[in-house]
Structure formats: C-alpha cells, structure tokens
mmCIF file of C-alpha atoms in Angstrom:
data_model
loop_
_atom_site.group_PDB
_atom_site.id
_atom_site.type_symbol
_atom_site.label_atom_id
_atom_site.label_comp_id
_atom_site.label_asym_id
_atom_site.label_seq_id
_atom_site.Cartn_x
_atom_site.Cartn_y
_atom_site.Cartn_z
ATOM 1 C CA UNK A 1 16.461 -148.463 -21.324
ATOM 2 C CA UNK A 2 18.569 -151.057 -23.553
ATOM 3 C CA UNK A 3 18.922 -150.545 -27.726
ATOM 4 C CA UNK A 4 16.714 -153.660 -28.186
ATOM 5 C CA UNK A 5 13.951 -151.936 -25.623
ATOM 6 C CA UNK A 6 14.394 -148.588 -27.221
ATOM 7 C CA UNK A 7 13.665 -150.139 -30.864
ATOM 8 C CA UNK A 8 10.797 -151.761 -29.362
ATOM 9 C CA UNK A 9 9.639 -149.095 -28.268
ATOM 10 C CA UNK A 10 9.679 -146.711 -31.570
ATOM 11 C CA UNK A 11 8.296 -149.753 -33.437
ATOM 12 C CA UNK A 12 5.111 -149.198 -31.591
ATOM 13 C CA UNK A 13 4.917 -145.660 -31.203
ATOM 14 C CA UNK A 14 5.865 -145.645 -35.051
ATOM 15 C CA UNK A 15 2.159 -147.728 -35.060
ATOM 16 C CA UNK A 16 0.262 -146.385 -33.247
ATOM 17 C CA UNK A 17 -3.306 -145.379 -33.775
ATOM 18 C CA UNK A 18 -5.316 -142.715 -31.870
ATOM 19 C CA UNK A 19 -8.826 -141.338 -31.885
ATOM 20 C CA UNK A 20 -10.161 -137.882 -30.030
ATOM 21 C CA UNK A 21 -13.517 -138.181 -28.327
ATOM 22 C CA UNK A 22 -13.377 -134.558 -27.257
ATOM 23 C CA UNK A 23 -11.662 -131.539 -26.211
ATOM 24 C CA UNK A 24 -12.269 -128.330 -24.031
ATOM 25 C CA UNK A 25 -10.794 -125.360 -22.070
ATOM 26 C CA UNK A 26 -12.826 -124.675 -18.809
ATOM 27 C CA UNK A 27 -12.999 -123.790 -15.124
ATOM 28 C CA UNK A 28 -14.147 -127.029 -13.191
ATOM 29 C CA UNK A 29 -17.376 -126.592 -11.799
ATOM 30 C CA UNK A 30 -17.481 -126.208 -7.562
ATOM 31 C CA UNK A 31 -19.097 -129.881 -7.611
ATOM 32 C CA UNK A 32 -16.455 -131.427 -9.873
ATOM 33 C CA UNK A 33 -15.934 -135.191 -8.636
ATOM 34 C CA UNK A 34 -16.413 -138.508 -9.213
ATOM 35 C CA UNK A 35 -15.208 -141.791 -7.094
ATOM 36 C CA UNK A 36 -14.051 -145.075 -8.161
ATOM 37 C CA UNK A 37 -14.842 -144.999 -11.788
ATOM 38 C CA UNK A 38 -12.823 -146.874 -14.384
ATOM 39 C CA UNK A 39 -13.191 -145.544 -18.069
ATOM 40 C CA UNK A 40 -13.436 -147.057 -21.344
ATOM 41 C CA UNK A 41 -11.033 -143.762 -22.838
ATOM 42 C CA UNK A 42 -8.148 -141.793 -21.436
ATOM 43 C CA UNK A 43 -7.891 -138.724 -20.672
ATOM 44 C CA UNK A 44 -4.784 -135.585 -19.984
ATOM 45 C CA UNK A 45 -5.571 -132.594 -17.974
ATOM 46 C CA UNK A 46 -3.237 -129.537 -18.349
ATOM 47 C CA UNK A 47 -3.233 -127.807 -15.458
ATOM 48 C CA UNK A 48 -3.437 -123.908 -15.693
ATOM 49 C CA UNK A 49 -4.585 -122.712 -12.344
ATOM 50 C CA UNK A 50 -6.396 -123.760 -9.384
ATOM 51 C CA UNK A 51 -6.281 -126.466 -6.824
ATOM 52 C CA UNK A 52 -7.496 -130.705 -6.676
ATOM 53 C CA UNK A 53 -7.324 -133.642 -6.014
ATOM 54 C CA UNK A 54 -6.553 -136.725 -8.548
ATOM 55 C CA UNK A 55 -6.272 -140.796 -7.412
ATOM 56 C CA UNK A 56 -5.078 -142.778 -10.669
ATOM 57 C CA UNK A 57 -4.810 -146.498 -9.512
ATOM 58 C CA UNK A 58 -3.394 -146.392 -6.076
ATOM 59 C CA UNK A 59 -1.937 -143.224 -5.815
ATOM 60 C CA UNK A 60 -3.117 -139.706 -4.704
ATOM 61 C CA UNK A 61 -1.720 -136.738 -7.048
ATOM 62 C CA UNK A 62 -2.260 -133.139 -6.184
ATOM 63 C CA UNK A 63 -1.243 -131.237 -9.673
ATOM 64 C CA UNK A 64 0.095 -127.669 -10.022
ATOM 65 C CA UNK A 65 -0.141 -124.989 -12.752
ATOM 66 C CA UNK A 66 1.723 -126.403 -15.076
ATOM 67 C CA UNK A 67 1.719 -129.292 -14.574
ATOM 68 C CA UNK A 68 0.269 -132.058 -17.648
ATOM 69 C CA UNK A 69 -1.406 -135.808 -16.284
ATOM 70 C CA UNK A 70 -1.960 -138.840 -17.870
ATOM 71 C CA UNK A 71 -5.425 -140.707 -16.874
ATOM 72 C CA UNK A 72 -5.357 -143.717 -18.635
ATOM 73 C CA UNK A 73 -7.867 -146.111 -19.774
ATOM 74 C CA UNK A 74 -9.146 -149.109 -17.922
ATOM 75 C CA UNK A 75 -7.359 -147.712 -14.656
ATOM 76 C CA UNK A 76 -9.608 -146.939 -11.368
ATOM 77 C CA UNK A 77 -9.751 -143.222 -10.957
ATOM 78 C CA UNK A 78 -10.929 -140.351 -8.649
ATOM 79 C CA UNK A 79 -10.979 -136.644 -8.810
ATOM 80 C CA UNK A 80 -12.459 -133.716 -6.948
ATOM 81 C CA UNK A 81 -12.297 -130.346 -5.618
ATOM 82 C CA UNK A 82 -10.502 -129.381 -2.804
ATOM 83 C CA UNK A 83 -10.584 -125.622 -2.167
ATOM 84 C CA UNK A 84 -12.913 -122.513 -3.381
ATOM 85 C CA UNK A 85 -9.946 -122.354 -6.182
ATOM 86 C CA UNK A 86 -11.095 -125.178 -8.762
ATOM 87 C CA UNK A 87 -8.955 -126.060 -11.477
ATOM 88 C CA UNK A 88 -8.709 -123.964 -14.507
ATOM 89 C CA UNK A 89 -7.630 -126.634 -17.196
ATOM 90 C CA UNK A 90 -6.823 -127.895 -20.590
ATOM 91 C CA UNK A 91 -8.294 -131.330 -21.204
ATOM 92 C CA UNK A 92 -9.302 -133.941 -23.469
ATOM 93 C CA UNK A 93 -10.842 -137.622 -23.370
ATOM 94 C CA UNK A 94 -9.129 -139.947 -26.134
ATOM 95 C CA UNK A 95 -7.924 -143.367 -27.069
ATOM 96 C CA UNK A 96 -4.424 -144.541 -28.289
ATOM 97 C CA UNK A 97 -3.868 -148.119 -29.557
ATOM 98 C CA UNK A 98 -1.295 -150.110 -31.191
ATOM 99 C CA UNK A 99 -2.745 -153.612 -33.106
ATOM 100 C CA UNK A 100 -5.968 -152.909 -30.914
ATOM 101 C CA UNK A 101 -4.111 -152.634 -27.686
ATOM 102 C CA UNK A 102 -4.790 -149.773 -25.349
ATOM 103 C CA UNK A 103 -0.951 -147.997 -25.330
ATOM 104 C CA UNK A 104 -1.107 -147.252 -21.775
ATOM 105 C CA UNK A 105 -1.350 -151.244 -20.844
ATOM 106 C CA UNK A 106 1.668 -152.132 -23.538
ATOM 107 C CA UNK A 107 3.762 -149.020 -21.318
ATOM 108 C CA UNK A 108 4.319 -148.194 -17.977
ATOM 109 C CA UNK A 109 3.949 -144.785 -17.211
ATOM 110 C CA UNK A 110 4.417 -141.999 -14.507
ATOM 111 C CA UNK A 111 1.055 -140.133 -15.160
ATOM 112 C CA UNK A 112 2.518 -136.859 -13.604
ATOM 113 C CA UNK A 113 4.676 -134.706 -15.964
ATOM 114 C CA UNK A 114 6.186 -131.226 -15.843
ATOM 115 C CA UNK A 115 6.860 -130.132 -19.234
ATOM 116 C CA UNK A 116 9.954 -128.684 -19.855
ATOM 117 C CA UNK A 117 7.891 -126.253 -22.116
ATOM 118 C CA UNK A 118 4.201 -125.831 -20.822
ATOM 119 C CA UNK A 119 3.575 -123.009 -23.269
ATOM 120 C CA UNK A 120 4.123 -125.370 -26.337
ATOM 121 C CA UNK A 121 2.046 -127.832 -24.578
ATOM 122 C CA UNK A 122 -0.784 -124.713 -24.330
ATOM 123 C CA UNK A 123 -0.566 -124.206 -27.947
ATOM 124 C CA UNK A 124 -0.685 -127.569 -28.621
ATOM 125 C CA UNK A 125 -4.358 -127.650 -26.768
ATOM 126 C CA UNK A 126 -5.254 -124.318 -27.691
ATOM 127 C CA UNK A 127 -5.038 -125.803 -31.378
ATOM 128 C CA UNK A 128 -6.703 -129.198 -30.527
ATOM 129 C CA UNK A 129 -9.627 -127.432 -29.184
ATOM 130 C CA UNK A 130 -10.116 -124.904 -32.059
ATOM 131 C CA UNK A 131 -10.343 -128.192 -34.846
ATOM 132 C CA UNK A 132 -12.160 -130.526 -32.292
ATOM 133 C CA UNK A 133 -14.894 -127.902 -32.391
ATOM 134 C CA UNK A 134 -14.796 -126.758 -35.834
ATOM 135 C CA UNK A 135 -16.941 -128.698 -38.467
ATOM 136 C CA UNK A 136 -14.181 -127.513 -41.329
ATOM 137 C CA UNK A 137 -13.730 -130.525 -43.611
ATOM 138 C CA UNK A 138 -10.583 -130.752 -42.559
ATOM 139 C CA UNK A 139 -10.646 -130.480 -38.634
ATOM 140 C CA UNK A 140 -10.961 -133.909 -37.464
ATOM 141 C CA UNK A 141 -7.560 -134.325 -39.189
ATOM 142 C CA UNK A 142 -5.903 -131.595 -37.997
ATOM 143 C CA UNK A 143 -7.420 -132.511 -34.614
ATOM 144 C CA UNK A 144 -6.029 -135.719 -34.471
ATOM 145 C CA UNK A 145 -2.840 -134.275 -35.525
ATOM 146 C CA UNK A 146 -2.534 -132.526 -32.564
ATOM 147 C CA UNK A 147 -3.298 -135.451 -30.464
ATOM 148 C CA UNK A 148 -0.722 -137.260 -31.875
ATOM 149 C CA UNK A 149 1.841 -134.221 -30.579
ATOM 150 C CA UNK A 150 -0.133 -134.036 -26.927
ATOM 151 C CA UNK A 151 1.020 -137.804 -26.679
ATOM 152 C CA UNK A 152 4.344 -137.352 -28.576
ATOM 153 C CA UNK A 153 5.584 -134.613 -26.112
ATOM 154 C CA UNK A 154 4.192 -136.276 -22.875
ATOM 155 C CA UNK A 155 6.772 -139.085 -23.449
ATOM 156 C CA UNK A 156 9.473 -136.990 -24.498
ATOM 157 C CA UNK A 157 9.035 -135.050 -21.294
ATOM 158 C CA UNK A 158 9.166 -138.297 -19.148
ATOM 159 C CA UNK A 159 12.403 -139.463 -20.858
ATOM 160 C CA UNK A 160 13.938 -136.967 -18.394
ATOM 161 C CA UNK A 161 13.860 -140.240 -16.758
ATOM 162 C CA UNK A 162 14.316 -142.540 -19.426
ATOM 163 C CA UNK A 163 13.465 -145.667 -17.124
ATOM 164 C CA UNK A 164 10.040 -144.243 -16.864
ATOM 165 C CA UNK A 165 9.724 -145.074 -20.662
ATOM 166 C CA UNK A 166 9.318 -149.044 -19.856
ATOM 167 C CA UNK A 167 7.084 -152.263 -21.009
ATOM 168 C CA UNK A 168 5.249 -153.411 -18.165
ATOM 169 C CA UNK A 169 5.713 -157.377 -19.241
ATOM 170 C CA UNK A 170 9.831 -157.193 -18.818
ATOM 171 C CA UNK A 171 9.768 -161.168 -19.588
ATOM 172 C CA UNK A 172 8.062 -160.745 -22.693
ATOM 173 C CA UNK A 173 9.903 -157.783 -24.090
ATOM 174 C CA UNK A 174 13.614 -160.018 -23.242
ATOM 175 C CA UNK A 175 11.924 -162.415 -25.251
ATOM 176 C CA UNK A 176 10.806 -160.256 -28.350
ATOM 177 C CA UNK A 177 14.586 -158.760 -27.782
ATOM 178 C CA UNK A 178 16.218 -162.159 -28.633
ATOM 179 C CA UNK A 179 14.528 -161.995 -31.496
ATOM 180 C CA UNK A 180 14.725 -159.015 -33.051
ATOM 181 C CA UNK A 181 18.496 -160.103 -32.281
ATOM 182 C CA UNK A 182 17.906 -163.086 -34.179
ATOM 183 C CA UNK A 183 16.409 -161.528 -36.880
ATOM 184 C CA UNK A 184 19.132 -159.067 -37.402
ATOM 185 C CA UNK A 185 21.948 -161.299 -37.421
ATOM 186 C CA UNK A 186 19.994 -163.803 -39.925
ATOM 187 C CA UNK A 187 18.701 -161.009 -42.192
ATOM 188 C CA UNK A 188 20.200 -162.104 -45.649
ATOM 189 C CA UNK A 189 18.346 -165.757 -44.409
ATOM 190 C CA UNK A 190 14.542 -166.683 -45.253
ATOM 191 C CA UNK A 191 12.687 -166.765 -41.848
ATOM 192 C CA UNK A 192 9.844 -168.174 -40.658
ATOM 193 C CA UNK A 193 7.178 -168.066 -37.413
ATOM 194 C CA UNK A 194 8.180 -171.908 -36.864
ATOM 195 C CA UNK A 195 11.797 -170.866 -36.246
ATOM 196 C CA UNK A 196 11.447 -167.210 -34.535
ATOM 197 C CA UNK A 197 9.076 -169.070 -32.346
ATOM 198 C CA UNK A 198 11.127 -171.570 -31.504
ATOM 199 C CA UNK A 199 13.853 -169.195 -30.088
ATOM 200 C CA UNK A 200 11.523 -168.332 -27.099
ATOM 201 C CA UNK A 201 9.742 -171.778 -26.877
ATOM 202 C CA UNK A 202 6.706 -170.408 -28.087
ATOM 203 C CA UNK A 203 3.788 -171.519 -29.847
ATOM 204 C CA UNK A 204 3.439 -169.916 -33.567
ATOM 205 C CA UNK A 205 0.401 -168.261 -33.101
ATOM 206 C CA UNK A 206 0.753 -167.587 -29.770
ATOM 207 C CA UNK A 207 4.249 -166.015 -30.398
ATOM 208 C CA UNK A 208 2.552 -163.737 -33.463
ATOM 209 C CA UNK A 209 -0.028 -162.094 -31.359
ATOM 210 C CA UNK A 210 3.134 -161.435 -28.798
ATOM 211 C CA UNK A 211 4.946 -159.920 -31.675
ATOM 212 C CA UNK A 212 2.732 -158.131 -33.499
ATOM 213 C CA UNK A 213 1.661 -156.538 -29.385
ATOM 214 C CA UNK A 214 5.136 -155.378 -29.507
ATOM 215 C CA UNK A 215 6.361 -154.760 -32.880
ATOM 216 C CA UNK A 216 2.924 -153.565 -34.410
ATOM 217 C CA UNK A 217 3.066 -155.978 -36.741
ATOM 218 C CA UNK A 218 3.099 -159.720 -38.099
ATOM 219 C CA UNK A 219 7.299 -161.141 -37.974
ATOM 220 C CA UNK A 220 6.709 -161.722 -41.269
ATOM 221 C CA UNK A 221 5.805 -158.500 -42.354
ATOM 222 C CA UNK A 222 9.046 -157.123 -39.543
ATOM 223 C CA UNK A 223 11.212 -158.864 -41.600
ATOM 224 C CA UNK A 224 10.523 -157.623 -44.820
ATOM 225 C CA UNK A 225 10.569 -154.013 -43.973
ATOM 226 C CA UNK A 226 14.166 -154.802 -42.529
ATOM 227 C CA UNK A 227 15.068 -156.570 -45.433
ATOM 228 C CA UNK A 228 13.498 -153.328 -47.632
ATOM 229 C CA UNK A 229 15.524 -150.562 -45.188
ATOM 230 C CA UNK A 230 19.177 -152.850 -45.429
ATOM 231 C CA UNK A 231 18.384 -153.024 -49.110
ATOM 232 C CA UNK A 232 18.035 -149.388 -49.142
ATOM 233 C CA UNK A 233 21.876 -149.000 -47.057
ATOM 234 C CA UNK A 234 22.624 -150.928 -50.112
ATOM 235 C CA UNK A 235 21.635 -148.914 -53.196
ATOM 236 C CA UNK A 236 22.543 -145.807 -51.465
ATOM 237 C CA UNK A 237 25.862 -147.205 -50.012
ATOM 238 C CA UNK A 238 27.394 -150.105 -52.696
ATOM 239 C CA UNK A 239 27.956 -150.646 -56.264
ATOM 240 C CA UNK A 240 25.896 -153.773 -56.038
ATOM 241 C CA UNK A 241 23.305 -154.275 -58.945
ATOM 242 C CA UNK A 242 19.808 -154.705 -57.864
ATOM 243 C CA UNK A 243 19.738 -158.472 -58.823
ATOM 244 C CA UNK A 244 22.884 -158.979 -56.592
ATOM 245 C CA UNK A 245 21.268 -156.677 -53.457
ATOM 246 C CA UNK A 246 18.250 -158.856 -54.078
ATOM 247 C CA UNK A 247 19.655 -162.320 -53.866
ATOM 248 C CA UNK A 248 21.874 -161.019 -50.983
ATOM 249 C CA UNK A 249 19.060 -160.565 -48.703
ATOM 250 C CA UNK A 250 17.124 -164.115 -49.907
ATOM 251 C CA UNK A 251 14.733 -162.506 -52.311
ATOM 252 C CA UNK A 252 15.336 -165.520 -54.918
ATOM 253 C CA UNK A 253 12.706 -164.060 -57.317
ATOM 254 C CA UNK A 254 13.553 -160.203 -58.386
ATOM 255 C CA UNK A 255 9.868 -159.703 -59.208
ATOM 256 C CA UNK A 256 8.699 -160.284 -55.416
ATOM 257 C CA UNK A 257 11.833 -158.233 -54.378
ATOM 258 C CA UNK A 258 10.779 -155.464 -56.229
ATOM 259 C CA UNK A 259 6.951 -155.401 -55.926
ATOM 260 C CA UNK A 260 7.849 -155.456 -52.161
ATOM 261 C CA UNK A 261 10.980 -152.613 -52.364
ATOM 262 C CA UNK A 262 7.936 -150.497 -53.821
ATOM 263 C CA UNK A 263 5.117 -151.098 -51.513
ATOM 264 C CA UNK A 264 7.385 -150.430 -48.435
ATOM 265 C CA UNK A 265 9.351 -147.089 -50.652
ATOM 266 C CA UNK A 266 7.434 -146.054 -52.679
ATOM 267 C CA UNK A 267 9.537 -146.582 -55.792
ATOM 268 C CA UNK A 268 11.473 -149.259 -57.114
ATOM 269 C CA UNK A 269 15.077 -150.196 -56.442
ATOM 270 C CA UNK A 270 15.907 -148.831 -59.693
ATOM 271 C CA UNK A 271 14.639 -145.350 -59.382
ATOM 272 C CA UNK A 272 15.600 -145.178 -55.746
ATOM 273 C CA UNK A 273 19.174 -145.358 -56.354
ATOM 274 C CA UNK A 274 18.367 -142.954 -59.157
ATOM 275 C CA UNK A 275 16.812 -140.140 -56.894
ATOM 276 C CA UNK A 276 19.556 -141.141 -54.134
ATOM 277 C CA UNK A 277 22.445 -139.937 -56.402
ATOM 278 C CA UNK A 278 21.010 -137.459 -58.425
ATOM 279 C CA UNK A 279 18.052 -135.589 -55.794
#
C-alpha cells in the first residue's frame, strides 16, 4: 500500500463511527444455520472450539479455534453445523460507518484472520460482553469502546499482509491521491471545490461526496485541519509570530485563523506555543 493510500486510509479509520447491536459468549445450538441471507449489520465470530461451516459472498470458510471472522454487512452469507462438535464462540452483531458508509464496502477485506494474540482478542470480548449486558450508566460507552478495539486489532492483524488493507474503487482512490497531492503542495494557497475538482475532471458536488467517502470529510474542512496541523509544525518548530504563521498559510484575517487554530486544538496559537515550550 502507497503513502497517499495509507493516509487515506487513517483519514477514515480516524472517522469512523460504530454502533453495537449485541454481544454474547455461547455454544451454537445443534440446529445452528441459516442459507442465503444478506444482513442489514455485521457481525465477527471468535472462534474458541468446535467445528462449521461459514460461506461469506462466494467463498466457503471452515474456521479453527482461534481463529477471528469478519461477516460483513450487505454481503450474502451462510453458516451451519457440520459435526456433533458445534462451535463454542465469541460473537457480536454491529455496524461501522464512515460519513454514513458501511466500512466494509469503502475496504476490501480478507474476512479470515489469525490473530497474532487470540488471548487479547478474548479479553477484548470477554469485556464487550460484560458492558453490553450491564445497564451501568456507563456501559454502552465502555461497550462501544471495546468495539472500536475488536475492529482496531482485526486490521492490524491483516496488515501481516498489508495489500489486504485496500479500497475496493482503485480508480477513485488514484484520484482522491492526486489530490491530497495537490493539496499538500498548494497548502500556503486558498483552495476551493471548483479547482480540486477540476484536477480529476469532476463535478463539484459530485467530487465532495467522493471526498468526503474517502477522507471523512468536506475538502474544505481537509484543508483547514492541514492548514491547523502545518501551523502547529510552525509554532512548535520556528520563531515565526502568529500573524506571520497565519498569513503564511493564506489565513488573510488573524481572527478566522485563530477561531479556527482553536476549534481544531483546542487552544489558541498563542497559548499553544506557550504549553509547547514550557509543558
């Protein structure tokens, strides 16, 4: 996977959104199966024992102890028993979107992984089934917390293979690559969705629902967050005054510059270089 693909990529994992339906720890049942169903959630089994049978899309999959899948939403699936040894598993139904895209169509994705540490993957669902049945104030949180790792260590286990961690639309991610190109070499410029667009030959709004698919979020708002994280390189890094780091990166009104330093840090330019130097 190229730079441009990688930053892609962490721009919308660094957005993403997801949502547990439910979570359990169980022996199937010796009737567990179901045939050419395609559901609205997706769902990982962690395999602890036992034997089965999985189809996701096309392909037949016969897991192993160990052993964590990916079922992903919208995708034709079929599972059943196989043996008088069902599976003993972790599992849990959920959604994950970025901008109101299901993940799993923005990525493509081997859904069979071996972690390289299945007993931090155990804890991980030991703990998401403990808050996903608690009614604690605070569970829901915490159980989406853990959700958040389930998916977090699922990819980093497939970047064994880093190939595996791939867009499925390769022409539009070359495209959104040019770009972000584009924008980085014109950063200290004033850009707008006219001329981005143009790059690719696209149609403004056409070429903002692309981006924001992507990115997981408007150009516009890309560009200012770049602008904010250079202008932090700057106060940390140069002598520069604030007005001068300011009109450097085409912020002709310091007000703007600084209302916008502050949404996207927290603090202003002023008292970041502050904290910077004396923490």
């Amino acid at each position: 996977m190229n730079m441009d693909n990688r930053m892609l990529l962490s721009n919308v994992l660094a957005n993403l959104e997801v949502e547990l339906i439910t979570a359990n720890h169980n022996l199937c049942a010796p009737d567990w199966r179901d045939l050419n169903y395609t559901p609205d959630y997706s769902k990982f089994y962690l395999i602890c024992e036992g034997e089965g049978w999985l189809q996701i899309g096309e392909k037949d999959y016969y897991p192993r102890p160990g052993e964590l899948f990916l079922m992903p939403e919208g995708v034709e699936q079929s599972y059943s028993f196989i043996s008088e040894r069902p599976f003993h598993k972790y599992w849990c139904h959920f959604t994950a979107q970025v901008g109101g895209i299901n993940l799993f169509k923005l990525l493509d994705l081997n859904p069979q992984c071996a972690p390289r540490q299945p007993e931090l993957l155990t804890n991980v669902f030991q703990e998401l089934v403990k808050y996903s049945g608690s009614d604690a104030v605070y569970a829901k949180l915490l159980a989406k917390s853990k959700l958040m790792e389930l998916v977090a260590y699922y990819l980093m286990d497939l970047e064994i293979d880093a190939e595996q961690l791939s867009f499925k639309t390769s022409s539009a991610v070359n495209k959104l690559s040019e770009v972000l190109d584009y924008i980085d070499e014109h950063i200290t410029q004033n850009m707008t969705v006219e001329e981005l667009a143009g790059i690719v030959y696209m149609h403004p709004n056409s070429f903002i629902r692309l981006f924001k698919q992507y990115a997981g979020m408007p150009p516009i708002q890309y560009i200012t967050h770049k602008k904010i994280e250079k202008a932090k390189q700057s106060l940390t890094l140069t002598a520069l005054s604030v007005t001068e780091i300011s009109e450097q990166l085409g912020f002709n009104d310091m007000f703007y510059f600084s209302k916008q330093f502050k949404k996207h840090a927290g603090v202003t330019p002023t008292d970041y270089r502050r904290r910077i130097r004396h923490p």
